[in-house]
PDB file of C-alpha atoms in Angstrom:
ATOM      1  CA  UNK A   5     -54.403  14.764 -78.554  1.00  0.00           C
ATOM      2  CA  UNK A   6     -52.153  11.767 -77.159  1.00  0.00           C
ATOM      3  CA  UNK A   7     -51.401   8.814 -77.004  1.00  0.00           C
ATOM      4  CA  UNK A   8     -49.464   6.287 -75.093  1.00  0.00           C
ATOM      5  CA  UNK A   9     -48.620   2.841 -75.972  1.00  0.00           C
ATOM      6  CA  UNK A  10     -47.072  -0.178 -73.996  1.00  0.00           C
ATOM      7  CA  UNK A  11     -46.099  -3.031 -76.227  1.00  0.00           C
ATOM      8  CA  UNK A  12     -45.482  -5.299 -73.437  1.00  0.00           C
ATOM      9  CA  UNK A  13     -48.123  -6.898 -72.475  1.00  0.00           C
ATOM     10  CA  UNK A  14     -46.343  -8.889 -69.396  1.00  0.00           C
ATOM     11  CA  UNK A  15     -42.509  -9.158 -68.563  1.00  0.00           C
ATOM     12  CA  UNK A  16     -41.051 -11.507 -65.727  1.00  0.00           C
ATOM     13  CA  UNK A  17     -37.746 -10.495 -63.731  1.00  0.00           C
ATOM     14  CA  UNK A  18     -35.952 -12.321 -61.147  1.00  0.00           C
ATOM     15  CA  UNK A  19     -35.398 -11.167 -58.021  1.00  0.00           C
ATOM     16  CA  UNK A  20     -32.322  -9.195 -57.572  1.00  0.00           C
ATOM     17  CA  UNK A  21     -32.237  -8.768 -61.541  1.00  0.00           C
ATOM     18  CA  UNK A  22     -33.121  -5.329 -63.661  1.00  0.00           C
ATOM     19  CA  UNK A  23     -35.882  -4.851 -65.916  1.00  0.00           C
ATOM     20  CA  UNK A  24     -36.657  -1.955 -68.483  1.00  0.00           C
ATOM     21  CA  UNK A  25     -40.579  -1.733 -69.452  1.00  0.00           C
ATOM     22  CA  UNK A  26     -41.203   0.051 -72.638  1.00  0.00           C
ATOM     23  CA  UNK A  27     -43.573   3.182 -73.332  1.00  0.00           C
ATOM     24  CA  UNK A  28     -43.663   5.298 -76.164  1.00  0.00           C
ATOM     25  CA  UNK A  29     -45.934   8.344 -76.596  1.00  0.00           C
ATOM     26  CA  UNK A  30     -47.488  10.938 -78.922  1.00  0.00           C
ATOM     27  CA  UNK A  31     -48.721  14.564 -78.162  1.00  0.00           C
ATOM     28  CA  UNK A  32     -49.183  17.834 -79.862  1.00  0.00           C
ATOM     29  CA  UNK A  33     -48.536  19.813 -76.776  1.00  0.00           C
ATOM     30  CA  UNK A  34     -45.005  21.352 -76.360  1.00  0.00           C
ATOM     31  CA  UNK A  35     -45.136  21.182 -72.371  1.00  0.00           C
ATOM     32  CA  UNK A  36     -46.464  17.932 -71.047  1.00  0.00           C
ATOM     33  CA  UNK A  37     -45.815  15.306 -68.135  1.00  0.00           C
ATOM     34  CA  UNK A  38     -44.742  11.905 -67.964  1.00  0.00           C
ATOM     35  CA  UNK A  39     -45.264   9.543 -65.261  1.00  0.00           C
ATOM     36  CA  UNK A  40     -45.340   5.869 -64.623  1.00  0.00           C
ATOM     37  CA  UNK A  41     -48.002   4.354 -61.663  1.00  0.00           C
ATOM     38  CA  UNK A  42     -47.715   1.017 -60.624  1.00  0.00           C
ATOM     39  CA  UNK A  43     -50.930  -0.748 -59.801  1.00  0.00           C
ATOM     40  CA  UNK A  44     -50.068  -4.094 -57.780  1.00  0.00           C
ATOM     41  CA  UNK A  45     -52.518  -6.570 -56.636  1.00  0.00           C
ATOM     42  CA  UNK A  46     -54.577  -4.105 -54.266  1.00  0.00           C
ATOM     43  CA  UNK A  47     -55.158  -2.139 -56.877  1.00  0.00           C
ATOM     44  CA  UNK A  48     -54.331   0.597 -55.334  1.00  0.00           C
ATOM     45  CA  UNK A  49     -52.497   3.329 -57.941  1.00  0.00           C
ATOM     46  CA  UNK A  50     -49.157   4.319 -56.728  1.00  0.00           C
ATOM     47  CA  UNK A  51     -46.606   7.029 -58.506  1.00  0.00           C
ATOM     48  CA  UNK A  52     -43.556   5.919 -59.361  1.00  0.00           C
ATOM     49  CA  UNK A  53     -41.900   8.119 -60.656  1.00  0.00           C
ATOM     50  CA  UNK A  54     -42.195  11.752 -62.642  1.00  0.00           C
ATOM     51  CA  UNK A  55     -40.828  13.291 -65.786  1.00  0.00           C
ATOM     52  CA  UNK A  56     -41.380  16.979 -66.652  1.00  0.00           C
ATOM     53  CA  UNK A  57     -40.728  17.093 -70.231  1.00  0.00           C
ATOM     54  CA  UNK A  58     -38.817  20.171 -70.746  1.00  0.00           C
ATOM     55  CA  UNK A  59     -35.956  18.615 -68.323  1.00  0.00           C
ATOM     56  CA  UNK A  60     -33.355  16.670 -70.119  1.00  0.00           C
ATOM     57  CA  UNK A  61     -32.430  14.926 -66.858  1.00  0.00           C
ATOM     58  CA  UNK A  62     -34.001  11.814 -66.167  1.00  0.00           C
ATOM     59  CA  UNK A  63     -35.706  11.160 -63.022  1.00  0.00           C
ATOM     60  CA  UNK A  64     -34.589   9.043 -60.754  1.00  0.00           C
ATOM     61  CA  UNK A  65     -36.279   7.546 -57.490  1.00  0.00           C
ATOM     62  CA  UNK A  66     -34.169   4.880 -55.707  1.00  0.00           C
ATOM     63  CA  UNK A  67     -34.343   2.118 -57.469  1.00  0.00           C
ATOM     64  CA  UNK A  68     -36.298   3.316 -60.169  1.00  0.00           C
ATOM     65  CA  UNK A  69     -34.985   5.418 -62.913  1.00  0.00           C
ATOM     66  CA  UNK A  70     -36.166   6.344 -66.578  1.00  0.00           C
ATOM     67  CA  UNK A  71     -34.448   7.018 -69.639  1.00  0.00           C
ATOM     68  CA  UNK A  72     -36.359   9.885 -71.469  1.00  0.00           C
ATOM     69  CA  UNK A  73     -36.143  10.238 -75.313  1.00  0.00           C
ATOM     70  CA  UNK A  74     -37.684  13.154 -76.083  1.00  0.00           C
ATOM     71  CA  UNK A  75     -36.837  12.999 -79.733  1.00  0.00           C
ATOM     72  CA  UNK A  76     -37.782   9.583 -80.236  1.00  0.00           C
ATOM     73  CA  UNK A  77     -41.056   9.968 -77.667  1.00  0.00           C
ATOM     74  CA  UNK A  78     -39.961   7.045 -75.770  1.00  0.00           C
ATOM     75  CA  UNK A  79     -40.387   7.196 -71.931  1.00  0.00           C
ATOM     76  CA  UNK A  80     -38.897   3.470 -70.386  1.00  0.00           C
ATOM     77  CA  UNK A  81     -38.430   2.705 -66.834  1.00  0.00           C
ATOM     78  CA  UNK A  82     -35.816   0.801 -65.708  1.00  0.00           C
ATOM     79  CA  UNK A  83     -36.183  -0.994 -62.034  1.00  0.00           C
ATOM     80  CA  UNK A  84     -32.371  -2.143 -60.459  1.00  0.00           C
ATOM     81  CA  UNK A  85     -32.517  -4.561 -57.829  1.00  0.00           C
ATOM     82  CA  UNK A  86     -35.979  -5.645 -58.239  1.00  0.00           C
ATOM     83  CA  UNK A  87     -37.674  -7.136 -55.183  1.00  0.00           C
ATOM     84  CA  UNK A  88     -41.208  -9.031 -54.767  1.00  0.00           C
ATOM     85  CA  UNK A  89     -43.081  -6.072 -53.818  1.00  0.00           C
ATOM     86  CA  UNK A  90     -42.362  -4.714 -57.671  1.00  0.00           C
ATOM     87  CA  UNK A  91     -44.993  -7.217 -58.948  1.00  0.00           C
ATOM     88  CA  UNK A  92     -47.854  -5.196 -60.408  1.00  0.00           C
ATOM     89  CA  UNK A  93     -49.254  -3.766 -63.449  1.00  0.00           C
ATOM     90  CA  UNK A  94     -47.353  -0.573 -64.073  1.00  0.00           C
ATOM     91  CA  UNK A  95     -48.788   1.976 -66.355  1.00  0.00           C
ATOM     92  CA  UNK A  96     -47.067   4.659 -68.653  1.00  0.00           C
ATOM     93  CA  UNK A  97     -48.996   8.156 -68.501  1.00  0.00           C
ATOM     94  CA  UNK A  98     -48.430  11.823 -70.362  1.00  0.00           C
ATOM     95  CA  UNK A  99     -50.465  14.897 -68.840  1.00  0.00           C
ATOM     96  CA  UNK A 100     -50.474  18.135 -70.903  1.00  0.00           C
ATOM     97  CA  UNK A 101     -48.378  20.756 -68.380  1.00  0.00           C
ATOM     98  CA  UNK A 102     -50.891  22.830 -66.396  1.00  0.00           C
ATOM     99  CA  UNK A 103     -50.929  25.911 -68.201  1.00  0.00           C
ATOM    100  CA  UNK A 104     -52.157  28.226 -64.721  1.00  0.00           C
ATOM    101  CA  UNK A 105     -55.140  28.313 -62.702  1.00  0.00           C
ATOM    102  CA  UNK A 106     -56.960  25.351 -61.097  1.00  0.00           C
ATOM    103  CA  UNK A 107     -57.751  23.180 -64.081  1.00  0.00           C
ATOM    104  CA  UNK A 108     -55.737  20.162 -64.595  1.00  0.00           C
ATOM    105  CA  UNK A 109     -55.282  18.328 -68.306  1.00  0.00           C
ATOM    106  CA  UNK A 110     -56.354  14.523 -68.661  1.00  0.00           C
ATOM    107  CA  UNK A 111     -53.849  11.914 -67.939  1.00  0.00           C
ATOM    108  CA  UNK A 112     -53.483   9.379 -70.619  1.00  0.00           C
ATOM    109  CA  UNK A 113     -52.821   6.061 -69.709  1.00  0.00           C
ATOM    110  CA  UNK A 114     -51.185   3.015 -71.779  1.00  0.00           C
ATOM    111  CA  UNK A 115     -52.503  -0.490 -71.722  1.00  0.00           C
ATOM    112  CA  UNK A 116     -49.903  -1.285 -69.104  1.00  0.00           C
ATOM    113  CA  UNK A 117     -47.464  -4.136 -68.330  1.00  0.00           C
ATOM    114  CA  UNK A 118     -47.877  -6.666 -65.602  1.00  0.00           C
ATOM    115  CA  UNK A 119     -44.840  -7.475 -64.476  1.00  0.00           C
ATOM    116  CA  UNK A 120     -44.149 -10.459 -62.462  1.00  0.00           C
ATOM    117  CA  UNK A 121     -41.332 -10.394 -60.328  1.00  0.00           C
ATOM    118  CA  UNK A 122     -39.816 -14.084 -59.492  1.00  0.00           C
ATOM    119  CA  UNK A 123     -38.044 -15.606 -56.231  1.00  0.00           C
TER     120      UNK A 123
ATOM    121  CA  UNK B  22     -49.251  13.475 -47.340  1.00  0.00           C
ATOM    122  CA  UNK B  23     -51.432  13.584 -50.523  1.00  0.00           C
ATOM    123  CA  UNK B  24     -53.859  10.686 -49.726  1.00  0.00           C
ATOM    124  CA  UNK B  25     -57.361  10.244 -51.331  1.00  0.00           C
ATOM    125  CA  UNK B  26     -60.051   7.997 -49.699  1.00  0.00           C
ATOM    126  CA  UNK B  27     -63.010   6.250 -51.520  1.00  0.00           C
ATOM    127  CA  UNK B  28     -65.882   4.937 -49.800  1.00  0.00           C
ATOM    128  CA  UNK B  29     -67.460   1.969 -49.979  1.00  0.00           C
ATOM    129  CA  UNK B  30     -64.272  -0.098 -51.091  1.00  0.00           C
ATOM    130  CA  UNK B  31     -66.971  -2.670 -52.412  1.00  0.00           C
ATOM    131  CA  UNK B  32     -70.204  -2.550 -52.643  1.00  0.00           C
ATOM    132  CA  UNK B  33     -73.007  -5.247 -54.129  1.00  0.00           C
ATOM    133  CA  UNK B  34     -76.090  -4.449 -55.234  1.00  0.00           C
ATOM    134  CA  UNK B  35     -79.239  -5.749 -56.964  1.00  0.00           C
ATOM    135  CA  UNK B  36     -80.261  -4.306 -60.590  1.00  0.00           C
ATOM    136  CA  UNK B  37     -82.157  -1.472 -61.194  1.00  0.00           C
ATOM    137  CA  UNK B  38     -80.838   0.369 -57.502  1.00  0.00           C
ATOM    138  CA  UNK B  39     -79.006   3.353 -57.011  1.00  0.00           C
ATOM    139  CA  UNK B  40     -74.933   3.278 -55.963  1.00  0.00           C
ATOM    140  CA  UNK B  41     -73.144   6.345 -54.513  1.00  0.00           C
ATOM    141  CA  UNK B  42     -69.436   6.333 -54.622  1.00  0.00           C
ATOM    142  CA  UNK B  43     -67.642   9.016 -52.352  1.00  0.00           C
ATOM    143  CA  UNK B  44     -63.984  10.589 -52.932  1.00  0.00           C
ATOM    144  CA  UNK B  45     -62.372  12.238 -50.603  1.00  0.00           C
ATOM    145  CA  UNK B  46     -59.101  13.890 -50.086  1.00  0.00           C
ATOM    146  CA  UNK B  47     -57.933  14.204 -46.789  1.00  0.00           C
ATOM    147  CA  UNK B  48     -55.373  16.393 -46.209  1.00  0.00           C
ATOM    148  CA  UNK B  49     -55.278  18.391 -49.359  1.00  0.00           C
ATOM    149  CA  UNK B  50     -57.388  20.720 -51.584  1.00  0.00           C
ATOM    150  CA  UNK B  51     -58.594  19.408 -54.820  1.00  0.00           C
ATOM    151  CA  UNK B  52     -60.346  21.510 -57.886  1.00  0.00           C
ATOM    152  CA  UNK B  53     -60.345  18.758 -60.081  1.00  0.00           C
ATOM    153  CA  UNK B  54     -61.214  15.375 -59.625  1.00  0.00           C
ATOM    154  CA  UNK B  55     -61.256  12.403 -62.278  1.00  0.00           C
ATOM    155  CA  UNK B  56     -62.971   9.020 -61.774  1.00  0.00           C
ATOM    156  CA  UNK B  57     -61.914   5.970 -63.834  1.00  0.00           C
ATOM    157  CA  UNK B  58     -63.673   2.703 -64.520  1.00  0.00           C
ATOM    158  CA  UNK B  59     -60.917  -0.030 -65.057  1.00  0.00           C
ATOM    159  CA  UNK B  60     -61.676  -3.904 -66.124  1.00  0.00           C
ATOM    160  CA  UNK B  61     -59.660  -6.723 -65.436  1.00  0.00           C
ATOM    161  CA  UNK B  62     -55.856  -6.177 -66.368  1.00  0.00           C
ATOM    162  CA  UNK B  63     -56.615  -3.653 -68.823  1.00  0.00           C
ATOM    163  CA  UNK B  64     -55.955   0.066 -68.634  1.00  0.00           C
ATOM    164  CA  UNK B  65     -57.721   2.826 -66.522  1.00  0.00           C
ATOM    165  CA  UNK B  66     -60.805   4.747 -68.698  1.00  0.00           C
ATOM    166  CA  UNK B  67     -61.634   8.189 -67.630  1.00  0.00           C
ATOM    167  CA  UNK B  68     -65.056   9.082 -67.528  1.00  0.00           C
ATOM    168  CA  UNK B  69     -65.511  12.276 -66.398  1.00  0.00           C
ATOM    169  CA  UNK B  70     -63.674  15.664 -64.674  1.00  0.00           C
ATOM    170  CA  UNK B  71     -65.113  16.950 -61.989  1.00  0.00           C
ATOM    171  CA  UNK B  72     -64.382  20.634 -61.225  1.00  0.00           C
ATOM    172  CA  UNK B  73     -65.528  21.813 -57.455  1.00  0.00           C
ATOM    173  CA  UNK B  74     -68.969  24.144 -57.666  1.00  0.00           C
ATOM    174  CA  UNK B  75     -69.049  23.503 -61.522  1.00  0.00           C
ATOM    175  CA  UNK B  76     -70.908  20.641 -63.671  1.00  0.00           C
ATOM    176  CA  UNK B  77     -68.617  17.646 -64.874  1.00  0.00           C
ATOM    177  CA  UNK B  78     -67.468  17.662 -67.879  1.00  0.00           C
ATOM    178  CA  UNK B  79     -68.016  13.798 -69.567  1.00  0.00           C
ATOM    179  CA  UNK B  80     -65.730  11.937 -71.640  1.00  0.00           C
ATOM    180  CA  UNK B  81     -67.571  10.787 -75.479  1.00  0.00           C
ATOM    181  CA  UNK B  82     -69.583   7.820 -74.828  1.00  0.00           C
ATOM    182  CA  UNK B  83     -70.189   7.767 -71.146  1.00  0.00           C
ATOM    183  CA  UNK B  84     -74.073   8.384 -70.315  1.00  0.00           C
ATOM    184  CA  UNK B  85     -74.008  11.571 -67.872  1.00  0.00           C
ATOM    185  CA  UNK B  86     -77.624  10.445 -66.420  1.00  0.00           C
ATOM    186  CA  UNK B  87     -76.365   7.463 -65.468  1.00  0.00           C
ATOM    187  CA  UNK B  88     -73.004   8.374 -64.023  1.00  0.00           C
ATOM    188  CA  UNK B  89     -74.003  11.240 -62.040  1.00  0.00           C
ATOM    189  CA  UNK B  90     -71.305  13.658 -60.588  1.00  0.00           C
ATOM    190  CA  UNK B  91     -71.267  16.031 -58.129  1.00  0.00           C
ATOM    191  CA  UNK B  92     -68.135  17.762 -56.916  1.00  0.00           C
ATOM    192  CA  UNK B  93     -69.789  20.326 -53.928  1.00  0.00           C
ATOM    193  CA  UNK B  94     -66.628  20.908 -51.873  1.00  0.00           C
ATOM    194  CA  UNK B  95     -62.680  20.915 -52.430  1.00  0.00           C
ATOM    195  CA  UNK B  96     -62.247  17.703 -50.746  1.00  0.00           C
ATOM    196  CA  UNK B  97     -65.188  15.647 -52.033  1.00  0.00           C
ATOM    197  CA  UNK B  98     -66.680  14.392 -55.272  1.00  0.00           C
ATOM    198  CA  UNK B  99     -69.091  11.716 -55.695  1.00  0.00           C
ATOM    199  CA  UNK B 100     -69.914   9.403 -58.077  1.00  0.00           C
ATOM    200  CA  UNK B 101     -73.678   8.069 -58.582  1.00  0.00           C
ATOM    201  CA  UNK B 102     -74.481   4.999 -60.682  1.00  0.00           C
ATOM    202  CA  UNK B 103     -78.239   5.084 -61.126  1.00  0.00           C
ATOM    203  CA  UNK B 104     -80.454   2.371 -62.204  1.00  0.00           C
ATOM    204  CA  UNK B 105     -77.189  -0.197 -61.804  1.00  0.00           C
ATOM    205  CA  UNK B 106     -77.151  -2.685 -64.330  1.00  0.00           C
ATOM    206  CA  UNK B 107     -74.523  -5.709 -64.296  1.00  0.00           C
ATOM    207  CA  UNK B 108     -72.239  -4.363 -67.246  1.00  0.00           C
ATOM    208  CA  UNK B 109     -71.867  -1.448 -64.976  1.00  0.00           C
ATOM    209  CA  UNK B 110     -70.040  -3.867 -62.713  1.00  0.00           C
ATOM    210  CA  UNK B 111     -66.693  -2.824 -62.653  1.00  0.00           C
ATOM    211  CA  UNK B 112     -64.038  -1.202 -60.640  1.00  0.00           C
ATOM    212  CA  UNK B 113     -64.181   2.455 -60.054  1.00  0.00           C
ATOM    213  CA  UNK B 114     -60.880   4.955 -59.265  1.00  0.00           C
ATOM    214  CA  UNK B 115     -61.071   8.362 -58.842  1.00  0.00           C
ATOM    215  CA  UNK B 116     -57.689  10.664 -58.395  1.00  0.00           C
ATOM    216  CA  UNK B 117     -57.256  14.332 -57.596  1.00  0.00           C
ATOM    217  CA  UNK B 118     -55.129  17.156 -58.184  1.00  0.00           C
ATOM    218  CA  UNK B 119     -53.736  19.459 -55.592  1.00  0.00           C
ATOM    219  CA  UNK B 120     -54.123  23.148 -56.335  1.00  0.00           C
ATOM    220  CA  UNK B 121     -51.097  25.242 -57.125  1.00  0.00           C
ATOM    221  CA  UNK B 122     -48.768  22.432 -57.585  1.00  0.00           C
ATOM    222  CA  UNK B 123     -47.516  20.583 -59.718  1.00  0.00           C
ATOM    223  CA  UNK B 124     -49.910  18.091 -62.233  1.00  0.00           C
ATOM    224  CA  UNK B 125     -49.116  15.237 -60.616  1.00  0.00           C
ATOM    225  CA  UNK B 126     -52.830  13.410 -59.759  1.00  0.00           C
ATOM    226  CA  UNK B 127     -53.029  11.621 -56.379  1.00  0.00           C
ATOM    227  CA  UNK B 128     -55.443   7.990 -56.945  1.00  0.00           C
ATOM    228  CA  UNK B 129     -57.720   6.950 -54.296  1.00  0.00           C
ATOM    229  CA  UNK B 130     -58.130   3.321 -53.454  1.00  0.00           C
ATOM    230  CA  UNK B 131     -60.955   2.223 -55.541  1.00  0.00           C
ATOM    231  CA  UNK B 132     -63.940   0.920 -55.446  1.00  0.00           C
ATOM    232  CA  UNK B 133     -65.516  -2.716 -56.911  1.00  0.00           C
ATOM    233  CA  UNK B 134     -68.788  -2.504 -57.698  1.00  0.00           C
ATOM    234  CA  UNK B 135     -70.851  -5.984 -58.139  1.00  0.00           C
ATOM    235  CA  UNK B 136     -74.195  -5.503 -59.828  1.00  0.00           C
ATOM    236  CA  UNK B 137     -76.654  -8.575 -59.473  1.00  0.00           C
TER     237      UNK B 137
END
């Protein structure tokens, strides 16, 4: 089983400014995923970025970085520069790793964080 | 690359009718296919994984005659909400994965369904 929890309900950056959101998770599995999607006003889901568990790096994607505690199960995401278009709820997910074949695991999702970005 | 399509993007309809929710993706084979019901600034609730040629397989709680599911091809799943009430009235997602890569799940735009 998992589970993923966001304990910030809402942040506010301004523009320009960083911002970390939180995540922690739980899972039995030894090989899993970690992702964040950001959902902003169209509600459209968009990945953000991608962690595959069994990496110590963390991934990076522009502006957009995480810093993965495996240890500690703690998955944050930390935006640089943020700009207007970052407003949206952003959501913190773990997927088991796909074992083989054509069956995927579930993704579990955390309550997610709206963040408002400020002019 | 990697983009799903849902169709209708909104749809209203009166109580007691029949809804049919289509998910496609277009440029890229998908086995599995989840849809999602999501409220108002909360988080995304699976209902069901859809596995081409094969039954779904429903998450605890969700009423399988009432969400019906059929995933015929490798590029489209549908989603049926018969005998619409208003608490089904919600906003439906559905995502898909790409075979032989890796997990990541590709969301499709969504669909708001209004029940009067």
């Amino acid at each position: 089983a998992q589970t993923v929890t966001q304990s910030q309900p809402e942040m506010s950056v301004q523009e320009a400014e960083t911002v970390t959101l939180s995540c922690t998770y739980d899972t039995s599995e030894s090989n899993y995923y970690l992702f964040w999607y950001k959902q902003p006003p169209s509600r459209q889901m968009i990945l953000v970025i991608r962690q595959e568990a069994y990496k110590q790096q963390n991934a990076t994607e522009n502006r957009f970085s995480v810093n993965f505690q495996k240890a500690a199960k703690s998955f944050s995401l930390k935006i640089s520069d943020s700009q207007l278009g970052d407003t949206a709820m952003y959501f913190c997910a773990s997927k088991p790793r796909n074992a083989g074949g054509t069956s995927y695991g579930k993704l579990t999702f955390g309550q997610g964080t709206i963040l408002t970005v400020h002019p | 690359g990697a983009v799903v399509s849902q169709h209708p993007s909104r749809v209203i309809c009166k109580s007691g009718t029949s809804v049919k929710i289509e998910c496609r993706s277009l440029d890229f084979q998908a086995t599995t296919m989840f849809w999602y019901r999501q409220f108002p600034k909360q988080s995304l609730m699976l209902m069901a994984t859809s596995n081409e040629g094969s039954k779904a397989t429903y998450e605890q709680g969700v009423e399988k005659d009432k969400f019906l599911i059929n995933h015929a091809s490798l590029t489209l799943s549908t989603l049926t909400v018969t005998s619409a009430h208003p608490e089904d009235s919600s906003f439906y997602i559905c995502s898909a994965g790409i075979i032989g890569a890796t997990d990541t799940q590709y969301f499709g735009p969504g669909t708001r369904l209004t029940v009067l």
